Coordinates of C-alpha atoms and ligand atoms in Angstrom, one line a residue:
M389 CA 131.0 -228.1 14.3
K390 CA 129.4 -231.1 12.4
T391 CA 126.5 -230.2 10.0
Y392 CA 123.7 -232.7 9.6
L393 CA 121.3 -232.5 6.7
V394 CA 118.4 -234.7 8.0
T395 CA 115.6 -235.5 5.4
G396 CA 112.2 -236.3 6.7
G397 CA 113.0 -234.8 10.1
A398 CA 109.4 -233.9 10.7
G399 CA 108.3 -237.5 10.6
F400 CA 108.3 -240.2 13.3
I401 CA 111.9 -241.4 13.3
G402 CA 113.4 -238.3 12.0
S403 CA 111.9 -236.0 14.7
N404 CA 113.0 -238.5 17.4
F405 CA 116.5 -238.5 15.9
I406 CA 116.6 -234.7 15.8
H407 CA 115.6 -234.6 19.6
Y408 CA 118.2 -237.3 20.4
M409 CA 121.0 -235.6 18.6
L410 CA 120.3 -232.1 20.0
G411 CA 120.0 -233.7 23.4
K412 CA 123.3 -235.5 23.0
Y413 CA 125.5 -232.9 21.2
G414 CA 123.7 -229.7 22.1
D415 CA 125.1 -226.6 20.2
S416 CA 128.2 -228.6 19.1
I417 CA 126.2 -229.7 16.0
E418 CA 124.0 -228.0 13.5
I419 CA 120.9 -229.6 12.0
I420 CA 119.1 -228.7 8.8
N421 CA 115.7 -230.6 8.6
V422 CA 114.6 -230.8 4.9
D423 CA 110.9 -232.1 4.8
K424 CA 108.1 -231.7 2.3
L425 CA 105.5 -232.0 5.1
T426 CA 103.4 -234.7 3.6
Y427 CA 100.5 -236.0 5.7
A428 CA 103.3 -237.8 7.8
G429 CA 105.4 -234.7 8.5
N430 CA 104.2 -232.5 11.5
L431 CA 106.3 -229.6 12.7
E432 CA 104.4 -229.9 16.0
N433 CA 106.9 -232.8 16.7
L434 CA 109.7 -230.2 16.7
K435 CA 108.1 -227.4 18.7
D436 CA 110.6 -227.4 21.5
V437 CA 113.6 -227.1 19.3
E438 CA 112.3 -224.8 16.5
N439 CA 113.8 -221.7 17.8
L440 CA 117.3 -223.1 18.6
P441 CA 119.9 -221.2 16.7
N442 CA 121.6 -224.5 15.5
Y443 CA 118.3 -225.9 14.0
H444 CA 117.0 -224.9 10.7
F445 CA 114.0 -226.1 8.8
V446 CA 113.7 -226.0 5.0
K447 CA 110.4 -227.1 3.5
A448 CA 111.4 -228.9 0.3
D449 CA 110.7 -232.0 -1.7
I450 CA 113.8 -234.3 -1.9
C451 CA 112.8 -234.8 -5.6
D452 CA 113.4 -231.1 -6.3
K453 CA 116.9 -230.6 -7.7
D454 CA 117.1 -226.9 -7.3
A455 CA 115.9 -226.9 -3.8
I456 CA 118.3 -229.7 -2.6
R457 CA 121.2 -228.1 -4.5
A458 CA 120.4 -224.9 -2.7
V459 CA 120.6 -226.5 0.7
F460 CA 124.1 -227.9 -0.1
H461 CA 125.1 -224.5 -1.4
D462 CA 123.8 -222.7 1.8
Y463 CA 125.4 -225.1 4.3
D464 CA 128.6 -227.1 4.4
V465 CA 126.9 -230.4 5.0
D466 CA 129.1 -233.2 6.6
R467 CA 126.4 -235.9 7.0
V468 CA 123.2 -236.7 5.2
I469 CA 120.8 -238.7 7.3
H470 CA 118.3 -239.7 4.7
F471 CA 115.0 -240.6 6.4
A472 CA 112.4 -238.9 3.9
A473 CA 110.2 -241.6 2.3
E474 CA 106.8 -242.8 1.8
S475 CA 106.8 -245.3 4.7
H476 CA 103.4 -247.1 5.0
V477 CA 102.9 -250.5 3.4
D478 CA 99.2 -250.3 3.1
R479 CA 99.3 -247.0 1.2
S480 CA 102.0 -248.4 -1.1
I481 CA 99.5 -251.1 -2.1
R482 CA 97.0 -248.5 -3.0
E483 CA 99.4 -245.9 -4.6
P484 CA 102.7 -247.6 -5.7
E485 CA 103.8 -244.9 -8.1
L486 CA 104.1 -242.3 -5.3
F487 CA 106.5 -244.6 -3.6
V488 CA 108.7 -245.1 -6.6
K489 CA 108.8 -241.2 -7.0
T490 CA 109.8 -240.4 -3.5
N491 CA 111.7 -243.3 -2.3
V492 CA 113.7 -244.1 -5.6
L493 CA 113.8 -240.8 -7.5
G494 CA 114.0 -238.7 -4.4
T495 CA 117.0 -240.8 -3.2
A496 CA 118.7 -240.5 -6.6
N497 CA 118.4 -236.8 -6.4
M498 CA 119.7 -236.6 -2.9
L499 CA 122.7 -238.8 -3.9
N500 CA 123.4 -236.5 -7.0
C501 CA 123.2 -233.4 -5.0
A502 CA 125.5 -234.8 -2.2
K503 CA 128.0 -236.1 -4.8
E504 CA 128.1 -232.7 -6.7
A505 CA 128.7 -230.9 -3.4
W506 CA 131.3 -233.3 -2.0
E507 CA 133.3 -234.5 -5.0
L508 CA 136.8 -233.1 -5.8
P509 CA 138.2 -232.4 -9.2
D510 CA 140.3 -235.7 -9.0
G511 CA 137.1 -237.8 -8.4
S512 CA 137.8 -238.4 -4.7
F513 CA 135.6 -237.1 -1.9
R514 CA 136.0 -234.3 0.7
E515 CA 137.3 -235.7 4.0
G516 CA 134.7 -236.3 6.7
K517 CA 131.6 -236.4 4.5
K518 CA 129.1 -239.3 4.4
F519 CA 125.6 -240.2 3.2
C520 CA 123.6 -242.4 5.8
H521 CA 120.7 -244.0 4.2
V522 CA 118.0 -245.2 6.6
S523 CA 116.3 -248.4 5.3
T524 CA 114.2 -251.3 6.4
D525 CA 114.4 -255.0 7.0
E526 CA 111.5 -255.3 4.6
V527 CA 114.0 -255.4 1.7
Y528 CA 114.9 -259.0 2.6
G529 CA 111.3 -260.3 2.1
S530 CA 109.6 -262.7 4.5
L531 CA 111.0 -265.4 6.8
P532 CA 109.5 -268.7 7.6
E533 CA 108.2 -269.3 11.1
D534 CA 111.4 -271.3 11.9
P535 CA 112.8 -269.5 14.9
D536 CA 116.4 -269.9 13.8
A537 CA 116.0 -268.1 10.5
Y538 CA 117.1 -264.4 10.6
F539 CA 118.0 -261.5 8.2
Y540 CA 121.7 -261.0 7.9
E541 CA 123.4 -258.3 5.9
T542 CA 124.2 -261.0 3.3
T543 CA 120.6 -262.1 3.0
P544 CA 119.6 -261.6 -0.7
Y545 CA 117.0 -258.9 -1.2
Q546 CA 113.5 -260.2 -2.0
P547 CA 111.0 -257.3 -1.4
H548 CA 107.4 -258.1 -1.8
S549 CA 105.3 -254.9 -1.4
P550 CA 105.6 -251.7 -3.5
Y551 CA 107.0 -250.0 -0.4
S552 CA 109.7 -252.5 0.2
A553 CA 110.6 -252.8 -3.5
S554 CA 111.1 -249.0 -3.6
K555 CA 113.3 -249.1 -0.5
A556 CA 115.3 -252.0 -2.0
S557 CA 115.7 -249.9 -5.2
S558 CA 116.9 -247.0 -3.1
D559 CA 119.5 -249.2 -1.2
M560 CA 120.8 -250.5 -4.5
L561 CA 121.3 -246.9 -5.8
V562 CA 123.2 -245.9 -2.8
K563 CA 125.4 -249.1 -3.0
A564 CA 125.9 -248.3 -6.7
Y565 CA 127.1 -244.8 -5.9
H566 CA 129.6 -246.4 -3.6
D567 CA 130.9 -249.0 -6.0
T568 CA 130.9 -246.7 -9.1
Y569 CA 132.2 -243.4 -7.6
G570 CA 133.7 -244.5 -4.3
F571 CA 130.9 -242.2 -2.7
P572 CA 131.0 -242.4 1.1
M573 CA 128.0 -244.0 2.5
N574 CA 126.4 -246.4 4.9
I575 CA 123.1 -248.2 5.0
T576 CA 121.1 -249.2 8.0
N577 CA 118.3 -251.9 7.7
C578 CA 116.2 -251.6 10.7
S579 CA 113.2 -253.5 12.1
N580 CA 109.8 -252.1 13.2
N581 CA 110.1 -249.0 15.4
Y582 CA 107.6 -247.8 18.0
G583 CA 107.6 -244.8 20.3
P584 CA 106.5 -241.2 20.6
Y585 CA 105.3 -239.3 17.5
Q586 CA 104.4 -242.2 15.4
F587 CA 101.5 -241.5 13.0
P588 CA 98.4 -243.6 13.9
E589 CA 98.4 -245.3 10.6
K590 CA 100.9 -247.9 12.0
L591 CA 99.9 -250.8 14.2
I592 CA 100.8 -249.6 17.7
P593 CA 99.6 -246.0 17.7
L594 CA 96.5 -247.0 15.7
M595 CA 95.6 -249.6 18.4
I596 CA 96.2 -247.2 21.3
N597 CA 94.1 -244.5 19.6
N598 CA 91.3 -246.8 18.6
A599 CA 91.2 -248.6 22.1
L600 CA 91.0 -245.2 23.9
A601 CA 88.1 -244.2 21.6
G602 CA 86.4 -247.5 22.2
R603 CA 86.7 -248.2 18.4
K604 CA 87.4 -251.7 17.0
L605 CA 90.9 -253.0 16.8
P606 CA 91.4 -254.3 13.2
V607 CA 93.9 -257.2 13.2
Y608 CA 94.8 -258.4 9.8
G609 CA 94.4 -262.1 8.8
D610 CA 95.1 -264.5 11.7
G611 CA 97.1 -262.0 13.7
R612 CA 100.1 -264.2 13.8
N613 CA 102.4 -262.4 11.5
V614 CA 105.7 -261.6 13.4
R615 CA 107.5 -258.2 13.6
D616 CA 110.7 -257.5 15.4
W617 CA 110.0 -254.3 17.5
L618 CA 112.6 -251.7 18.5
Y619 CA 112.2 -248.6 20.6
V620 CA 112.8 -245.6 18.4
E621 CA 115.5 -244.1 20.6
D622 CA 117.5 -247.3 20.1
H623 CA 117.3 -246.9 16.4
C624 CA 118.4 -243.2 16.7
K625 CA 121.4 -244.3 18.7
A626 CA 122.4 -247.0 16.1
I627 CA 122.2 -244.4 13.4
D628 CA 124.3 -241.9 15.2
L629 CA 126.9 -244.7 15.9
V630 CA 127.0 -245.7 12.3
S631 CA 127.3 -242.2 11.2
E632 CA 130.3 -241.7 13.5
K633 CA 132.0 -245.1 13.3
G634 CA 130.5 -247.1 10.5
I635 CA 132.9 -248.0 7.7
S636 CA 132.1 -246.4 4.4
G637 CA 130.4 -248.9 2.0
E638 CA 129.0 -251.0 4.8
T639 CA 125.4 -252.0 5.6
Y640 CA 124.4 -252.6 9.2
N641 CA 121.2 -254.5 10.3
V642 CA 119.5 -253.0 13.4
G643 CA 117.0 -254.9 15.4
G644 CA 116.2 -255.8 19.0
H645 CA 115.6 -259.6 19.0
N646 CA 112.2 -258.7 20.2
E647 CA 109.8 -260.8 17.8
K648 CA 106.2 -260.6 18.6
Q649 CA 103.0 -261.8 16.8
N650 CA 100.6 -258.9 16.1
I651 CA 98.0 -260.3 18.3
E652 CA 100.5 -260.4 21.2
I653 CA 101.2 -256.7 20.6
V654 CA 97.5 -255.8 20.5
K655 CA 96.8 -257.8 23.8
T656 CA 99.8 -256.2 25.6
I657 CA 98.5 -252.7 24.6
I658 CA 95.2 -253.5 26.0
E659 CA 96.7 -254.8 29.3
V660 CA 99.0 -251.7 29.7
L661 CA 96.3 -249.3 28.8
R662 CA 94.1 -250.8 31.6
E663 CA 97.0 -250.7 34.0
E664 CA 97.7 -247.1 33.2
L665 CA 94.1 -245.7 33.1
S666 CA 92.7 -244.7 36.5
D667 CA 89.5 -246.5 37.6
D668 CA 87.6 -243.2 37.4
D669 CA 88.6 -242.5 33.8
P670 CA 85.5 -243.2 31.6
R671 CA 87.7 -244.6 28.8
K672 CA 88.8 -247.5 30.8
A673 CA 85.4 -249.3 30.4
N674 CA 86.0 -249.3 26.6
V675 CA 89.3 -251.0 26.7
S676 CA 89.1 -254.7 26.5
E677 CA 89.8 -257.7 24.2
D678 CA 86.2 -257.5 23.0
L679 CA 87.4 -254.7 20.8
I680 CA 89.6 -257.0 18.7
E681 CA 88.2 -257.7 15.2
Y682 CA 89.9 -259.9 12.7
V683 CA 89.8 -258.4 9.4
E684 CA 90.7 -259.3 5.7
D685 CA 94.5 -259.8 5.5
R686 CA 96.9 -257.1 3.9
K687 CA 97.7 -258.1 0.3
G688 CA 101.0 -260.0 -0.1
H689 CA 101.4 -259.8 3.8
D690 CA 105.0 -260.8 4.8
R691 CA 104.8 -263.5 7.6
R692 CA 107.8 -262.8 9.7
Y693 CA 110.6 -260.4 9.9
A694 CA 113.6 -261.0 12.3
I695 CA 117.0 -259.0 12.2
A696 CA 120.3 -260.5 13.3
P697 CA 122.0 -257.4 14.7
D698 CA 125.3 -259.4 15.2
K699 CA 127.4 -257.0 13.0
I700 CA 126.4 -253.8 14.5
H701 CA 126.9 -255.3 17.9
K702 CA 130.4 -256.8 17.3
E703 CA 131.9 -254.1 15.2
L704 CA 130.2 -251.0 16.7
G705 CA 129.2 -252.1 20.1
W706 CA 125.5 -251.3 19.6
L707 CA 122.8 -253.1 21.7
P708 CA 119.2 -252.2 22.2
E709 CA 118.5 -250.7 25.7
T710 CA 114.9 -250.5 26.0
M711 CA 112.9 -253.8 26.9
F712 CA 109.5 -254.1 25.1
R713 CA 107.4 -253.8 28.2
E714 CA 109.2 -250.7 29.4
G715 CA 109.2 -249.2 25.8
I716 CA 105.4 -249.9 25.2
R717 CA 104.5 -248.3 28.7
M718 CA 106.6 -245.2 28.0
T719 CA 104.9 -245.0 24.5
I720 CA 101.4 -245.4 26.0
K721 CA 102.2 -242.7 28.7
W722 CA 103.5 -240.4 26.0
Y723 CA 100.3 -240.6 24.0
F724 CA 98.3 -240.0 27.2
D725 CA 100.3 -236.9 27.8
H726 CA 100.0 -235.8 24.1
M727 CA 96.3 -236.4 23.4
D728 CA 96.2 -233.0 21.8
W729 CA 98.8 -234.1 19.4
M730 CA 96.8 -237.1 18.4
E731 CA 93.6 -235.1 18.2
H732 CA 95.3 -232.6 15.8
I733 CA 96.5 -235.2 13.4
T734 CA 93.3 -237.2 13.4
S735 CA 90.9 -234.4 13.0
G736 CA 91.5 -233.7 9.3
N737 CA 92.1 -235.9 6.4
Y738 CA 92.7 -238.9 8.7
Q739 CA 89.0 -239.7 9.0
Q740 CA 89.0 -240.1 5.1
Y741 CA 92.1 -242.2 5.2
Y742 CA 90.6 -244.5 7.9
E743 CA 87.3 -244.8 6.0
K744 CA 89.3 -245.7 2.6
M745 CA 91.5 -248.3 4.3
Y746 CA 89.3 -249.9 6.8
G747 CA 85.7 -249.1 5.7
D748 CA 85.5 -251.7 3.0
R749 CA 87.6 -254.4 4.8
K750 CA 85.8 -257.6 5.4
V751 CA 85.5 -258.7 9.0
I752 CA 86.6 -262.3 9.3
G753 CA 86.2 -263.1 12.9
Ligands
LIG1345 P1 107.2 -241.3 8.5 O1 106.2 -241.6 7.4 O2 106.7 -241.0 9.8 O3 108.0 -239.9 8.0 C1 108.5 -239.6 6.7 C2 108.9 -238.2 6.6 O4 109.3 -238.0 5.2 C3 107.7 -237.1 6.8 O5 108.1 -236.1 7.7 C4 107.4 -236.6 5.5 O6 106.8 -235.4 5.4 C5 108.7 -236.7 4.7 N1 108.6 -236.8 3.3 C6 108.0 -237.7 2.5 N2 108.1 -237.4 1.2 C7 109.0 -236.4 1.1 C8 109.6 -235.8 0.1 N3 109.3 -236.1 -1.3 N4 110.5 -234.8 0.4 C9 110.7 -234.5 1.6 N5 110.2 -235.1 2.7 C10 109.3 -236.0 2.5 O7 108.3 -242.3 8.3 P2 109.2 -243.0 9.5 O8 108.5 -244.2 10.0 O9 109.8 -241.9 10.4 O10 110.4 -243.7 8.6 C11 111.6 -242.9 8.3 C12 112.6 -243.7 7.4 O11 112.9 -244.8 8.1 C13 111.9 -244.1 6.2 O12 113.0 -244.2 5.2 C14 111.6 -245.6 6.5 O13 111.7 -246.4 5.3 C15 112.7 -246.0 7.4 N6 112.4 -247.1 8.3 C16 111.2 -247.0 9.1 C17 110.9 -247.9 10.1 C18 109.6 -247.9 11.0 O14 109.4 -248.8 11.6 N7 108.9 -246.8 11.0 C19 111.7 -249.0 10.2 C20 112.9 -249.1 9.5 C21 113.2 -248.1 8.5
LIG1346 O1 109.9 -253.6 9.3 C1 110.2 -252.2 9.2 C2 109.0 -251.4 8.6 O2 107.9 -251.5 9.6 C3 109.2 -250.1 8.1 O3 110.0 -250.2 7.0 C4 107.8 -249.4 7.7 O4 108.1 -248.1 7.3 C5 106.9 -249.4 8.9 O5 105.6 -249.0 8.4 C6 106.7 -250.9 9.4 O6 106.1 -251.7 8.3 P1 104.9 -252.8 8.9 O7 104.0 -253.0 7.7 O8 105.5 -253.9 9.5 O9 104.2 -251.8 10.0 P2 102.6 -251.7 10.2 O10 102.6 -250.9 11.7 O11 101.9 -251.1 9.1 O12 102.1 -253.2 10.6 C7 102.7 -254.1 11.5 C8 101.9 -255.3 11.5 O13 100.6 -255.1 11.9 C9 101.7 -255.9 10.1 O14 101.9 -257.3 10.1 C10 100.4 -255.5 9.6 C11 99.6 -255.7 10.9 N1 98.5 -254.5 11.1 C12 98.7 -253.2 10.8 C13 97.8 -252.3 10.9 C14 98.0 -250.9 10.6 C15 97.3 -255.0 11.6 O15 97.1 -256.2 11.9 N2 96.3 -254.0 11.6 C16 96.5 -252.8 11.3 O16 95.6 -252.0 11.5

């Protein structure tokens, strides 16, 4: 039985990963979910697995040395799948130090505790152990609009936001542990994910939630920044594959060759929402392009991200399976079926967050 220590498993990708892994491997694996439950962590995401005998939840901060040591003491961990992070760029612009603490110092602590648990007296590492660090394409910086320019594993790091700088630092630490100690690891650098359980501070769920409430859809700047969108389950499959077959020390870029301007995404959401809402649903009348409002740009806003996933395709056989139109429809249907989930997370501090982030943003068109 393989034992996975998943950090940040109550967040968006982490909870999707836990569902995917338990669905695929059933009781032949054991999962320990370590999460601090920040605003982004929600145990409601894991309601259907919480009573399984091979799933365990530990509420802990990845920066807490004693707590993380205790997890390695209590379980013979084979894989660390390290998702836990502060993940929202806009928040990092307002509160950069928190990002350094969680993403850099938290990762350093995870690495130290894993090394301590896995290292043998001769300095080598116990067989079959690996640390999989889940990172982002944002570490590579921003691409020009030239459609032939892509991020490769060899592209030099050039992060611009406090978020991406903190993720870049954490990647560097993971690589340094490999180069210095021979620590077994992989890094995945993935593009923008979308799908179920995504917190409505990120573009797609924020737009779905606002449109259904008849609230303005705040598009930053000219709306033509490009992101490369991947359905979250495809990302989970890539992480599983890298965890199983990735060569220690290697980095793999993960992306779907699915570049879209933000304004296209917003218009697609409006279109699909209108198709999915029945004519007698009172919300349908609200959902139109009239809701789109161009607002003051994000500071330091990266123009374009685009991943070249050639290496993970050629070496490990990974390919994205969900087409965008299908993925966005599944996502919208998921939100329709889980309006109570959305209500629970937007009923508390979310209103204050929204006011702070959007209340003083200038409307530019
Ligand atoms: P998220 O914000 O939805 O979830 C983060 C989770 O980490 C939450 O459950 C939160 O409670 C937990 N957490 C935060 N600080 C913690 C701490 N100090 N100790 C323990 N737990 C803590 O994030 P996400 O979108 O699911 O992203 C997960 C990972 O994937 C991140 O490392 C992110 O950088 C990376 N990533 C995200 C995307 C994306 O599009 N969302 C793309 C590529 C990579
Ligand atoms: O590329 C991977 C990264 O994708 C991950 O590492 C991050 O954790 C994740 O948050 C995401 O970062 P982005 O900044 O690209 O995602 P976000 O959903 O915040 O924004 C997507 C684009 O939409 C970006 O160009 C900013 C724009 N935007 C966003 C919001 C929230 C708007 O125009 N309006 C909005 O209200």
